[in-house]
Structures are given as structure tokens and as C-alpha cells.
């Protein structure tokens, strides 16, 4: 194959980046915007020796699973790479993706992967949005301040007021915020020069209570005419918490460390599984509450608690899983690296009247490896360990420490099948057996998939 060549190709699979994969005479082509089951004419955009990249020139036979995307910027934005695939086909692909990844990276050949737990309504499920705000230059030389999303893997802004994954009221809030910026001549931050004030607008809604938090992220200490901003926001139903986050760094990290409240408490309150949680702007909180409940119930089911167990919840965030577990366990110990989240976790335990959950701030690998949660609190033996790490998975030293502790069960909640596969291999080499692999669709329309895995200690028969 050579660049610009046109070729007819049937798409057999999908990459995690959402590119279609097909073969022509043994040559592999990754085709942007092509779906499994499509037959397309692709134009080769880059040709290596054994594989190349292309884009769809024409769809000859559309996949029977093809649907039209409801979002006008679905392709350019790249967030919803699966929006043109019907939902049951999305779920089938995710199940296969988990199975294939566990095989390719973990070497697990015989594992049963359960069907993915999906949603009834796979749109408008996100409770959190972080809109980049920037100056948008028009072709005619004029410029205005806009907000929206970054085009896939770039930092060029696609203006979009409505996103089909977030509540409709978010576009009203965003519009009102941009109007305030215009009226009060507030500048937008420019990543290249490091100048300008507003970087992002963060919005969070607690779906069960309806409470909404609005928090601009600024490259400065004060939002000009903030009373005007507050007044505007308060006109919008259910906006109860208005904050400002200060981020003066030159990095890509969205939130800075400082949060000041402009109106109301600097947090909102959500209810999940009958428990109440307080969510601050900087704390991690699952973005899809409907599926979170299903995910936690799957984790709880895997933990199979009787009331006598000591349980660790490592990477506990604001203690959500910990409190779910605490109602069924003897003691729960939660560890999390963000101190604000631990503060929320402790508060959450108190407000739910839970006394058997204990929280410690620090890196899981440091605390558990050294053997005490804080001076004077040695890590007790755990019967069950729950792990819910970020995408990069667990540190090998932590897995070693957990293996030495030898809990009966390990429940691994993962947002990345690749690092999950790598870590499961370490557990299996260390004497554990994979019992259940249950994917949960926390992110419909995207290629992300969450998985709950139950590992059990292998009991070697006596004699
Ligand atoms: N279980 C929680 C949070 C899961 S997200 C929930 O369901 O809401 C992963 C969490 O791990 C984040 O809160 C992140 O801040 C935390 N984290 C990242 N690296 C860590 C580390 N080395 N040790 C402990 N926590 C860490």
C-alpha cells in the first residue's frame, strides 16, 4: 500500500481509539470513522511496511449496527467514538475487548467474561463537565470567547454548547457564564502565552438531589465582578454551590489546589445506594451515578461479606465503596492519595452514622508496603482487599504487599483492561485464581469500559 491509494476493505474489529481494523491481502489498515461490519473504500493516509492508516472515502455497505450520531460534532470531538454504533453492539464490542485484552496482555486464554452491564438510557448520564474556555479566532479575523471541547487528542477548541452526555441545563449554565464573561470583559486563558484569566468551567450535578455546583477555574486570584456572576448563576434552578478554583500553573492539569466559595457550601450532596455523599470540586466522584450503583453492587457481591471481615478499600476516593462495604463488614480501611477526598470520606462516614470505616491519606503503595496507615496505626490483616486504581493500575510493590498479606479475596475494579490484565497476571502468579470478570458500562458512546474482577486465594489441598 502507498499513501493516497484507494482500497476496498471490510472492517472486522475496532481499536480502543475507535478506529476500524481491516485487512487487505494480509496488510492491516486502521481506518478512522469506520465501524465493525462496514465495507468501505478507504484512502490510505499513512503506509508503513506491515500496517497503515486510512480514512473513509465512501461507505459501500454500512454495518447493520450503524446508527446516525445525534451529536453534530461527534466525529470531530472524538469523545463519543462509538456514537455511530447501536448500543447493544457497543456492549458486545466492550465484552470482546475485555476478553481479547486479558488474553493478549495477561495471557488468560480460558477466562469467561460476563456480558457487560449496560444502561437503559445511554445518554445524558454524566454528572460532571469541564469545558475549556478560549478565544476563538474566525477566518475573517474577528475573535470571540468560546467554550466546548478539545478535538480528539489536540488542544484545539470545538465550540459546542450542548453535549449529549451531560444534563441539558449545563448548556444554559455555560451560555450564562459566557455572557457574564462578555459583559464584564473577563479574559480567557491562552495556553500558549499563559495570559488571560478563565481556563475552564467545571459543572457538577448530584443527580439524586438535583444540586448543582458551578466552578470556574482561573489563572488569577479573583473573578472580576463576581457578584454579577453569582447573581446570574443563582437564577438557574438548583445551582446551590458557586465556587472558584485557582490554577496558575502552566501545566495541562485542569484544577488547581485552591477553592474559594462565592455562594453556598463548597460542595454538593448526592445519594447513592441509600448513602449520602458530599462532593467537593476537587474530589474524585464517579461520573455516571446510575451505573456506579451497579458497579458497587457488583464489587460488594464479589466481596461476599458476612459481617466478620476486615476489608481494605485502596484508592478509595471520597469513600464511596468503603461505605457500601462497611454496612456488611467488621472494619473497613480506606486509603487515598488526595487529602481533600479523605476529608470528604471522613465526613461522609460521620453523616451516614458509619463508625467502622477508617480513612487515611497517602499513596496506597507507600502505606501498605511500610505496614502502617499512620504512626501508631499498623495495617491489620485484611480478609478482603478492594482495589480501584486509576488507569495506570497498581504499583507492583503494592501487589507484592497484598500477596504477602494473603487475603481470602481481592476485588479489582479497573477502568483500563490493559493494566488490569497485567496486574491480574501478578496475582495469579502469586497464588490467586480469577473467579469472575464482570464489565460494567460506565461510559456509553465511548470506548472506555470498567471491569470488576474477583480473585480468590487458591487453597492447596492437604496431603
Ligand atoms: N473508589 C473510588 C475512587 C476510584 S478512582 C470511587 O469509586 O469513587 C481512583 C482514585 O485513586 C482517585 O481518587 C485517585 O485520587 C486515587 N489515587 C491515585 N493514585 C493513588 C495512589 N498511589 N494511592 C492511593 N490513591 C491513589
Coordinates of C-alpha atoms and ligand atoms in Angstrom, one line a residue:
X1 CA 0.0 0.0 0.0
X2 CA 1.1 3.5 -0.6
X3 CA -0.1 6.9 0.5
X4 CA -3.3 8.1 -1.2
X5 CA -4.1 4.7 -2.6
X6 CA -7.8 3.8 -2.6
X7 CA -8.8 0.4 -1.4
X8 CA -12.0 -1.6 -0.7
X9 CA -11.9 -3.1 2.8
X10 CA -14.2 -4.9 5.2
X11 CA -13.9 -3.7 8.8
X12 CA -13.5 -6.7 11.2
X13 CA -12.7 -5.1 14.5
X14 CA -12.1 -1.8 16.4
X15 CA -9.2 -0.3 18.3
X16 CA -9.6 1.3 21.6
X17 CA -9.1 4.6 19.8
X18 CA -12.2 3.7 17.9
X19 CA -10.5 3.1 14.5
X20 CA -11.9 0.3 12.4
X21 CA -9.4 -2.5 11.6
X22 CA -9.4 -4.5 8.3
X23 CA -7.1 -6.5 6.2
X24 CA -6.2 -6.4 2.5
X25 CA -4.1 -9.3 1.4
X26 CA -2.6 -9.7 4.9
X27 CA -1.9 -5.9 5.2
X28 CA -3.6 -4.3 8.2
X29 CA -5.3 -1.0 7.8
X30 CA -6.6 1.2 10.6
X31 CA -9.5 3.2 9.2
X32 CA -10.8 6.3 11.0
X33 CA -14.6 6.6 11.4
X34 CA -15.2 3.1 10.0
X35 CA -17.3 0.7 12.1
X36 CA -17.2 -3.1 12.6
X37 CA -19.2 -4.6 9.8
X38 CA -18.8 -1.7 7.3
X39 CA -17.4 -2.3 3.9
X40 CA -15.8 0.9 2.8
X41 CA -13.5 2.5 0.3
X42 CA -10.6 3.8 2.3
X43 CA -7.9 6.3 1.3
X44 CA -4.5 5.4 2.8
X45 CA -3.2 8.4 4.8
X46 CA 0.0 6.7 6.1
X47 CA 1.6 3.5 4.9
X48 CA 4.1 1.5 7.0
X49 CA 5.6 -1.8 5.9
X50 CA 3.0 -4.1 7.5
X51 CA 0.3 -1.8 8.5
X52 CA -1.1 1.6 7.7
X53 CA -3.8 4.2 8.4
X54 CA -6.6 5.5 6.3
X55 CA -9.9 7.3 6.4
X56 CA -13.3 6.5 4.9
X57 CA -13.7 7.8 1.4
X58 CA -17.1 6.1 0.8
X59 CA -19.2 3.6 2.7
X60 CA -20.1 0.8 0.3
X61 CA -22.1 -1.4 2.6
X62 CA -22.9 0.1 6.0
X63 CA -22.7 -2.1 9.1
X64 CA -26.1 -3.3 10.2
X65 CA -25.3 -1.8 13.6
X66 CA -24.7 1.7 12.2
X67 CA -26.9 4.4 13.5
X68 CA -26.6 8.2 12.8
X69 CA -24.9 10.2 15.6
X70 CA -27.2 12.6 17.4
X71 CA -24.4 15.0 18.1
X72 CA -23.3 17.2 15.2
X73 CA -19.6 17.3 16.4
X74 CA -19.3 13.6 17.3
X75 CA -16.6 12.8 14.8
X76 CA -14.5 16.0 15.3
X77 CA -14.8 15.9 19.1
X78 CA -13.7 12.3 19.4
X79 CA -15.2 11.8 22.9
X80 CA -18.0 9.6 21.7
X81 CA -16.2 7.3 19.3
X82 CA -19.0 4.8 19.4
X83 CA -21.9 7.1 18.8
X84 CA -22.5 5.7 15.3
X85 CA -22.7 2.1 16.7
X86 CA -26.0 1.0 18.2
X87 CA -25.9 0.4 21.9
X88 CA -26.2 -3.4 22.0
X89 CA -23.3 -3.6 19.5
X90 CA -21.3 -1.2 21.7
X91 CA -21.8 -3.6 24.7
X92 CA -20.9 -6.6 22.6
X93 CA -17.7 -4.9 21.5
X94 CA -16.8 -4.0 25.0
X95 CA -17.2 -7.6 26.2
X96 CA -15.0 -8.8 23.4
X97 CA -12.4 -6.0 24.1
X98 CA -12.1 -7.1 27.7
X99 CA -11.7 -10.7 26.7
X100 CA -9.2 -10.0 24.0
X101 CA -7.1 -7.7 26.2
X102 CA -7.0 -10.2 29.1
X103 CA -5.8 -12.8 26.6
X104 CA -3.3 -10.6 24.7
X105 CA -1.7 -8.8 27.7
X106 CA -2.4 -11.2 30.6
X107 CA -2.1 -14.5 28.7
X108 CA -5.5 -15.6 30.0
X109 CA -6.9 -18.0 27.5
X110 CA -9.9 -19.6 29.1
X111 CA -11.5 -16.8 31.1
X112 CA -15.2 -16.3 31.0
X113 CA -16.1 -12.6 30.6
X114 CA -19.7 -11.9 31.6
X115 CA -21.9 -9.8 29.4
X116 CA -21.4 -6.1 30.0
X117 CA -23.9 -4.5 32.4
X118 CA -25.4 -1.6 30.3
X119 CA -27.7 1.3 30.7
X120 CA -31.4 1.7 29.8
X121 CA -30.8 5.3 28.7
X122 CA -27.2 5.5 27.4
X123 CA -27.2 9.4 27.0
X124 CA -27.0 12.3 29.4
X125 CA -25.5 10.1 32.1
X126 CA -22.5 12.3 33.0
X127 CA -22.8 14.4 36.2
X128 CA -19.6 16.3 35.5
X129 CA -18.3 18.5 32.7
X130 CA -15.2 20.6 32.4
X131 CA -15.4 23.0 29.5
X132 CA -12.3 24.6 28.2
X133 CA -12.8 28.3 27.6
X134 CA -10.7 30.1 25.0
X135 CA -10.5 32.8 22.4
X136 CA -11.8 31.5 19.1
X137 CA -10.5 33.2 16.0
X138 CA -12.7 33.3 12.9
X139 CA -11.5 33.2 9.4
X140 CA -12.5 36.8 8.8
X141 CA -10.1 37.9 11.6
X142 CA -12.7 38.5 14.2
X143 CA -12.5 36.8 17.6
X144 CA -14.8 35.9 20.4
X145 CA -14.7 33.8 23.6
X146 CA -16.0 30.3 23.3
X147 CA -16.2 27.1 25.2
X148 CA -16.7 23.5 24.3
X149 CA -14.4 20.5 24.0
X150 CA -11.0 19.8 22.7
X151 CA -10.9 17.9 19.4
X152 CA -9.6 14.4 19.9
X153 CA -6.0 14.3 21.3
X154 CA -5.4 18.0 20.5
X155 CA -5.9 21.3 22.3
X156 CA -7.9 23.0 19.5
X157 CA -11.3 24.0 20.7
X158 CA -14.5 22.8 19.2
X159 CA -17.3 25.1 20.3
X160 CA -20.3 23.1 21.5
X161 CA -22.9 24.3 23.9
X162 CA -24.7 21.0 24.2
X163 CA -23.1 17.6 24.8
X164 CA -25.4 14.6 24.6
X165 CA -23.7 13.0 27.6
X166 CA -24.4 15.8 30.1
X167 CA -27.7 17.3 31.5
X168 CA -29.4 19.8 29.3
X169 CA -29.2 22.5 31.9
X170 CA -25.4 22.5 31.5
X171 CA -25.7 24.4 28.2
X172 CA -27.8 27.0 29.9
X173 CA -25.2 27.4 32.6
X174 CA -22.4 27.6 30.0
X175 CA -24.3 30.2 28.0
X176 CA -24.9 32.4 31.0
X177 CA -21.3 32.1 32.0
X178 CA -20.0 33.2 28.6
X179 CA -22.5 36.1 28.7
X180 CA -21.1 37.2 32.0
X181 CA -17.6 37.0 30.7
X182 CA -18.5 39.2 27.7
X183 CA -20.5 41.7 29.8
X184 CA -17.8 42.1 32.4
X185 CA -14.9 41.8 29.9
X186 CA -13.4 38.9 31.5
X187 CA -10.5 37.4 29.5
X188 CA -10.0 33.8 28.5
X189 CA -6.7 32.0 29.3
X190 CA -4.3 31.4 26.4
X191 CA -2.3 28.2 26.8
X192 CA 0.5 29.4 24.6
X193 CA 1.2 32.7 26.3
X194 CA 0.0 31.8 29.8
X195 CA -2.0 35.0 29.9
X196 CA -5.7 35.6 30.4
X197 CA -8.0 34.6 33.2
X198 CA -10.6 31.9 32.7
X199 CA -9.3 28.4 31.9
X200 CA -12.2 26.1 32.4
X201 CA -15.8 26.0 33.6
X202 CA -16.5 23.0 35.9
X203 CA -20.1 21.9 36.5
X204 CA -21.2 19.0 38.6
X205 CA -24.7 17.8 39.4
X206 CA -25.8 15.4 42.1
X207 CA -28.4 13.5 40.2
X208 CA -30.4 12.2 43.2
X209 CA -30.8 15.6 44.9
X210 CA -30.6 17.8 41.8
X211 CA -28.0 20.1 43.5
X212 CA -25.6 21.8 41.0
X213 CA -22.1 23.1 41.6
X214 CA -20.6 25.7 39.2
X215 CA -16.9 26.4 39.5
X216 CA -14.8 28.5 37.0
X217 CA -11.1 27.7 37.0
X218 CA -9.0 30.8 36.8
X219 CA -5.4 31.8 36.3
X220 CA -5.5 34.5 39.0
X221 CA -6.9 35.0 42.4
X222 CA -10.1 36.9 41.8
X223 CA -13.0 36.7 39.4
X224 CA -14.0 40.2 38.3
X225 CA -17.4 41.4 39.4
X226 CA -18.1 38.1 41.0
X227 CA -21.3 39.3 42.5
X228 CA -22.6 39.7 39.0
X229 CA -21.6 36.1 38.1
X230 CA -23.2 34.8 41.3
X231 CA -26.4 36.6 40.6
X232 CA -26.6 35.1 37.1
X233 CA -25.9 31.6 38.3
X234 CA -28.4 31.8 41.1
X235 CA -31.1 32.4 38.5
X236 CA -30.6 28.9 37.2
X237 CA -32.6 26.3 39.1
X238 CA -30.8 24.1 41.5
X239 CA -27.4 25.9 41.4
X240 CA -26.6 25.8 45.1
X241 CA -22.8 25.9 45.2
X242 CA -20.8 28.5 43.4
X243 CA -17.0 28.4 43.8
X244 CA -13.9 29.4 42.1
X245 CA -10.8 27.3 41.6
X246 CA -7.4 28.9 41.3
X247 CA -4.9 27.3 38.9
X248 CA -1.9 29.5 38.0
X249 CA 0.3 26.7 36.7
X250 CA 1.4 26.4 33.1
X251 CA 0.6 22.7 33.1
X252 CA -2.4 20.8 31.4
X253 CA -3.8 19.8 34.8
X254 CA -7.3 21.3 34.9
X255 CA -7.8 22.1 38.6
X256 CA -5.5 23.9 40.9
X257 CA -5.3 23.3 44.7
X258 CA -7.2 26.3 46.0
X259 CA -11.0 26.5 46.1
X260 CA -12.9 29.6 47.3
X261 CA -16.7 29.6 47.9
X262 CA -18.6 32.5 46.3
X263 CA -22.0 31.3 47.4
X264 CA -23.3 28.4 49.3
X265 CA -21.2 25.5 50.6
X266 CA -18.2 24.5 48.6
X267 CA -19.7 21.1 47.8
X268 CA -22.9 19.4 46.8
X269 CA -24.6 16.3 48.2
X270 CA -25.5 13.1 46.4
X271 CA -27.3 9.9 47.5
X272 CA -26.1 6.6 46.2
X273 CA -27.4 3.2 47.5
X274 CA -29.1 4.9 50.4
X275 CA -25.9 6.6 51.5
X276 CA -25.2 10.4 51.4
X277 CA -22.0 11.8 49.9
X278 CA -20.5 15.2 49.9
X279 CA -18.7 16.1 46.7
X280 CA -16.1 18.9 46.6
X281 CA -14.9 20.4 43.3
X282 CA -11.5 18.6 43.6
X283 CA -12.6 15.2 44.8
X284 CA -12.9 12.2 42.5
X285 CA -16.5 11.1 42.2
X286 CA -17.7 8.6 39.6
X287 CA -19.3 10.5 36.6
X288 CA -22.1 8.1 35.9
X289 CA -24.1 7.6 39.1
X290 CA -26.7 5.2 37.6
X291 CA -24.0 2.8 36.7
X292 CA -21.9 3.5 39.7
X293 CA -24.6 1.9 41.9
X294 CA -24.5 -1.2 39.7
X295 CA -20.7 -1.2 39.8
X296 CA -20.5 -1.0 43.5
X297 CA -23.1 -3.7 43.9
X298 CA -21.1 -6.0 41.7
X299 CA -18.0 -5.2 43.8
X300 CA -19.9 -5.8 47.0
X301 CA -21.3 -9.1 45.6
X302 CA -17.8 -10.2 44.7
X303 CA -16.5 -9.3 48.2
X304 CA -19.2 -11.7 49.6
X305 CA -19.1 -10.2 53.1
X306 CA -20.7 -11.8 56.2
X307 CA -20.1 -9.1 58.7
X308 CA -16.9 -10.5 60.2
X309 CA -14.3 -9.4 57.7
X310 CA -11.6 -6.7 57.8
X311 CA -11.6 -5.1 54.4
X312 CA -9.2 -2.6 52.7
X313 CA -10.6 -0.2 50.1
X314 CA -7.4 1.1 48.4
X315 CA -7.8 4.1 46.1
X316 CA -11.0 4.9 47.9
X317 CA -11.7 8.5 46.7
X318 CA -14.4 10.0 48.9
X319 CA -15.0 6.6 50.5
X320 CA -18.0 5.6 48.4
X321 CA -17.1 1.9 48.0
X322 CA -15.8 1.9 51.6
X323 CA -19.2 2.9 53.0
X324 CA -21.0 0.4 50.8
X325 CA -18.7 -2.3 52.2
X326 CA -18.8 -1.0 55.8
X327 CA -22.5 -1.9 56.2
X328 CA -21.6 -5.5 55.6
X329 CA -18.1 -5.8 57.1
X330 CA -16.5 -5.7 60.6
X331 CA -14.0 -2.9 59.8
X332 CA -13.1 -1.1 56.6
X333 CA -9.8 0.8 56.0
X334 CA -9.8 3.3 53.1
X335 CA -6.6 4.7 51.6
X336 CA -6.5 7.6 49.1
X337 CA -3.8 10.0 47.9
X338 CA -5.9 13.2 47.7
X339 CA -6.2 14.7 51.2
X340 CA -9.4 16.6 50.3
X341 CA -11.0 13.4 49.3
X342 CA -10.1 11.8 52.6
X343 CA -11.6 14.8 54.4
X344 CA -14.8 14.2 52.4
X345 CA -14.6 10.4 53.1
X346 CA -14.4 11.0 56.9
X347 CA -17.3 13.5 56.7
X348 CA -19.3 11.0 54.7
X349 CA -18.8 8.3 57.3
X350 CA -20.0 10.6 60.0
X351 CA -23.0 11.9 58.2
X352 CA -24.1 8.3 57.4
X353 CA -23.6 7.2 61.0
X354 CA -20.9 4.7 60.0
X355 CA -18.3 4.1 62.7
X356 CA -16.4 1.1 61.3
X357 CA -14.8 2.9 58.3
X358 CA -11.4 4.5 58.8
X359 CA -9.6 6.7 56.3
X360 CA -6.0 7.5 55.7
X361 CA -4.4 9.9 53.2
X362 CA -1.4 8.7 51.3
X363 CA -0.2 6.6 48.4
X364 CA -1.6 3.0 48.8
X365 CA 1.8 1.5 47.8
X366 CA 3.6 3.5 50.5
X367 CA 1.2 2.9 53.4
X368 CA 0.5 -0.7 52.8
X369 CA 4.1 -1.6 51.9
X370 CA 5.6 0.0 55.0
X371 CA 2.9 -1.7 57.1
X372 CA 1.1 1.1 58.9
X373 CA -1.6 3.5 57.8
X374 CA -0.2 6.3 60.0
X375 CA 2.1 6.4 63.0
X376 CA 0.6 4.2 65.7
X377 CA -1.9 2.5 63.3
X378 CA -0.3 -0.7 62.0
X379 CA -2.1 -2.2 59.0
X380 CA -4.2 -5.1 60.4
X381 CA -4.6 -8.4 58.4
X382 CA -7.2 -8.0 55.7
X383 CA -9.7 -10.7 54.7
X384 CA -10.7 -8.9 51.6
X385 CA -8.9 -6.2 49.6
X386 CA -10.7 -4.0 47.2
X387 CA -8.5 -2.1 44.6
X388 CA -9.9 0.6 42.4
X389 CA -6.8 2.3 40.9
X390 CA -6.6 5.0 38.2
X391 CA -5.8 3.9 34.6
X392 CA -2.2 3.1 35.3
X393 CA -3.2 0.3 37.6
X394 CA -1.4 -0.8 40.8
X395 CA 2.2 -0.4 41.7
X396 CA 3.9 -3.8 41.6
X397 CA 5.2 -3.2 45.1
X398 CA 1.6 -2.9 46.4
X399 CA 0.5 -6.1 44.7
X400 CA 3.5 -7.8 46.4
X401 CA 2.4 -6.4 49.8
X402 CA -1.2 -7.6 49.2
X403 CA 0.1 -11.1 48.2
X404 CA 2.2 -11.2 51.4
X405 CA -0.9 -10.3 53.5
X406 CA -2.7 -13.1 51.7
X407 CA -6.4 -12.0 51.9
X408 CA -9.0 -14.6 51.0
X409 CA -10.4 -12.4 48.2
X410 CA -9.2 -9.5 46.2
X411 CA -11.8 -7.4 44.3
X412 CA -10.2 -5.4 41.5
X413 CA -12.2 -2.6 40.0
X414 CA -10.5 -1.4 36.9
X415 CA -11.0 1.4 34.3
X416 CA -8.4 0.0 31.9
X417 CA -8.4 -3.6 30.7
X418 CA -4.7 -3.4 29.7
X419 CA -3.3 -2.6 33.2
X420 CA -5.9 -4.9 34.7
X421 CA -4.6 -7.8 32.6
X422 CA -1.0 -7.0 33.6
X423 CA -1.9 -6.8 37.4
X424 CA -4.2 -9.9 37.3
X425 CA -1.2 -11.9 36.0
X426 CA 0.8 -10.9 39.0
X427 CA -2.0 -12.0 41.3
X428 CA -2.4 -15.3 39.5
X429 CA 1.4 -15.9 39.7
X430 CA 1.1 -15.2 43.4
X431 CA -1.4 -17.9 44.1
X432 CA -4.8 -16.4 43.2
X433 CA -7.4 -17.5 40.8
X434 CA -9.7 -15.3 38.7
X435 CA -13.3 -16.2 39.5
X436 CA -15.5 -13.5 38.0
X437 CA -14.9 -10.9 35.3
X438 CA -17.8 -8.5 35.2
X439 CA -17.6 -5.5 32.9
X440 CA -19.9 -2.5 33.6
X441 CA -20.6 0.2 31.0
X442 CA -19.9 3.4 32.9
X443 CA -19.2 5.4 29.7
X444 CA -21.7 4.6 26.9
X445 CA -20.8 6.0 23.4
X446 CA -17.1 5.9 24.3
X447 CA -14.6 3.1 24.1
X448 CA -14.0 3.1 27.8
X449 CA -15.1 0.1 29.9
X450 CA -15.0 -0.6 33.6
X451 CA -14.5 -4.1 35.0
X452 CA -14.9 -5.8 38.3
X453 CA -12.8 -8.9 38.9
X454 CA -13.0 -11.3 41.8
X455 CA -9.8 -13.1 42.7
X456 CA -9.7 -15.9 45.3
X457 CA -6.8 -17.4 47.1
X458 CA -6.1 -20.9 45.8
X459 CA -6.3 -23.4 48.7
X460 CA -3.8 -26.1 48.1
X461 CA -5.4 -29.4 49.2
X462 CA -3.8 -31.0 52.2
X463 CA -1.7 -34.2 52.0
Ligands
LIG1 N1 -13.0 4.1 44.6 C1 -13.3 5.5 44.3 C2 -12.2 6.2 43.5 C3 -11.6 5.5 42.4 S1 -10.7 6.5 41.3 C4 -14.6 5.6 43.7 O1 -15.2 4.7 43.2 O2 -15.1 6.8 43.6 C5 -9.0 6.2 41.8 C6 -8.6 7.0 43.0 O3 -7.3 6.7 43.3 C7 -8.7 8.5 42.8 O4 -9.4 9.1 43.9 C8 -7.2 8.9 42.9 O5 -7.0 10.2 43.6 C9 -6.6 7.8 43.8 N2 -5.2 7.5 43.7 C10 -4.4 7.7 42.6 N3 -3.1 7.2 42.9 C11 -3.1 6.7 44.1 C12 -2.2 6.1 45.0 N4 -1.0 5.9 44.6 N5 -2.6 5.7 46.2 C13 -3.8 5.9 46.6 N6 -4.8 6.5 45.9 C14 -4.5 6.9 44.7

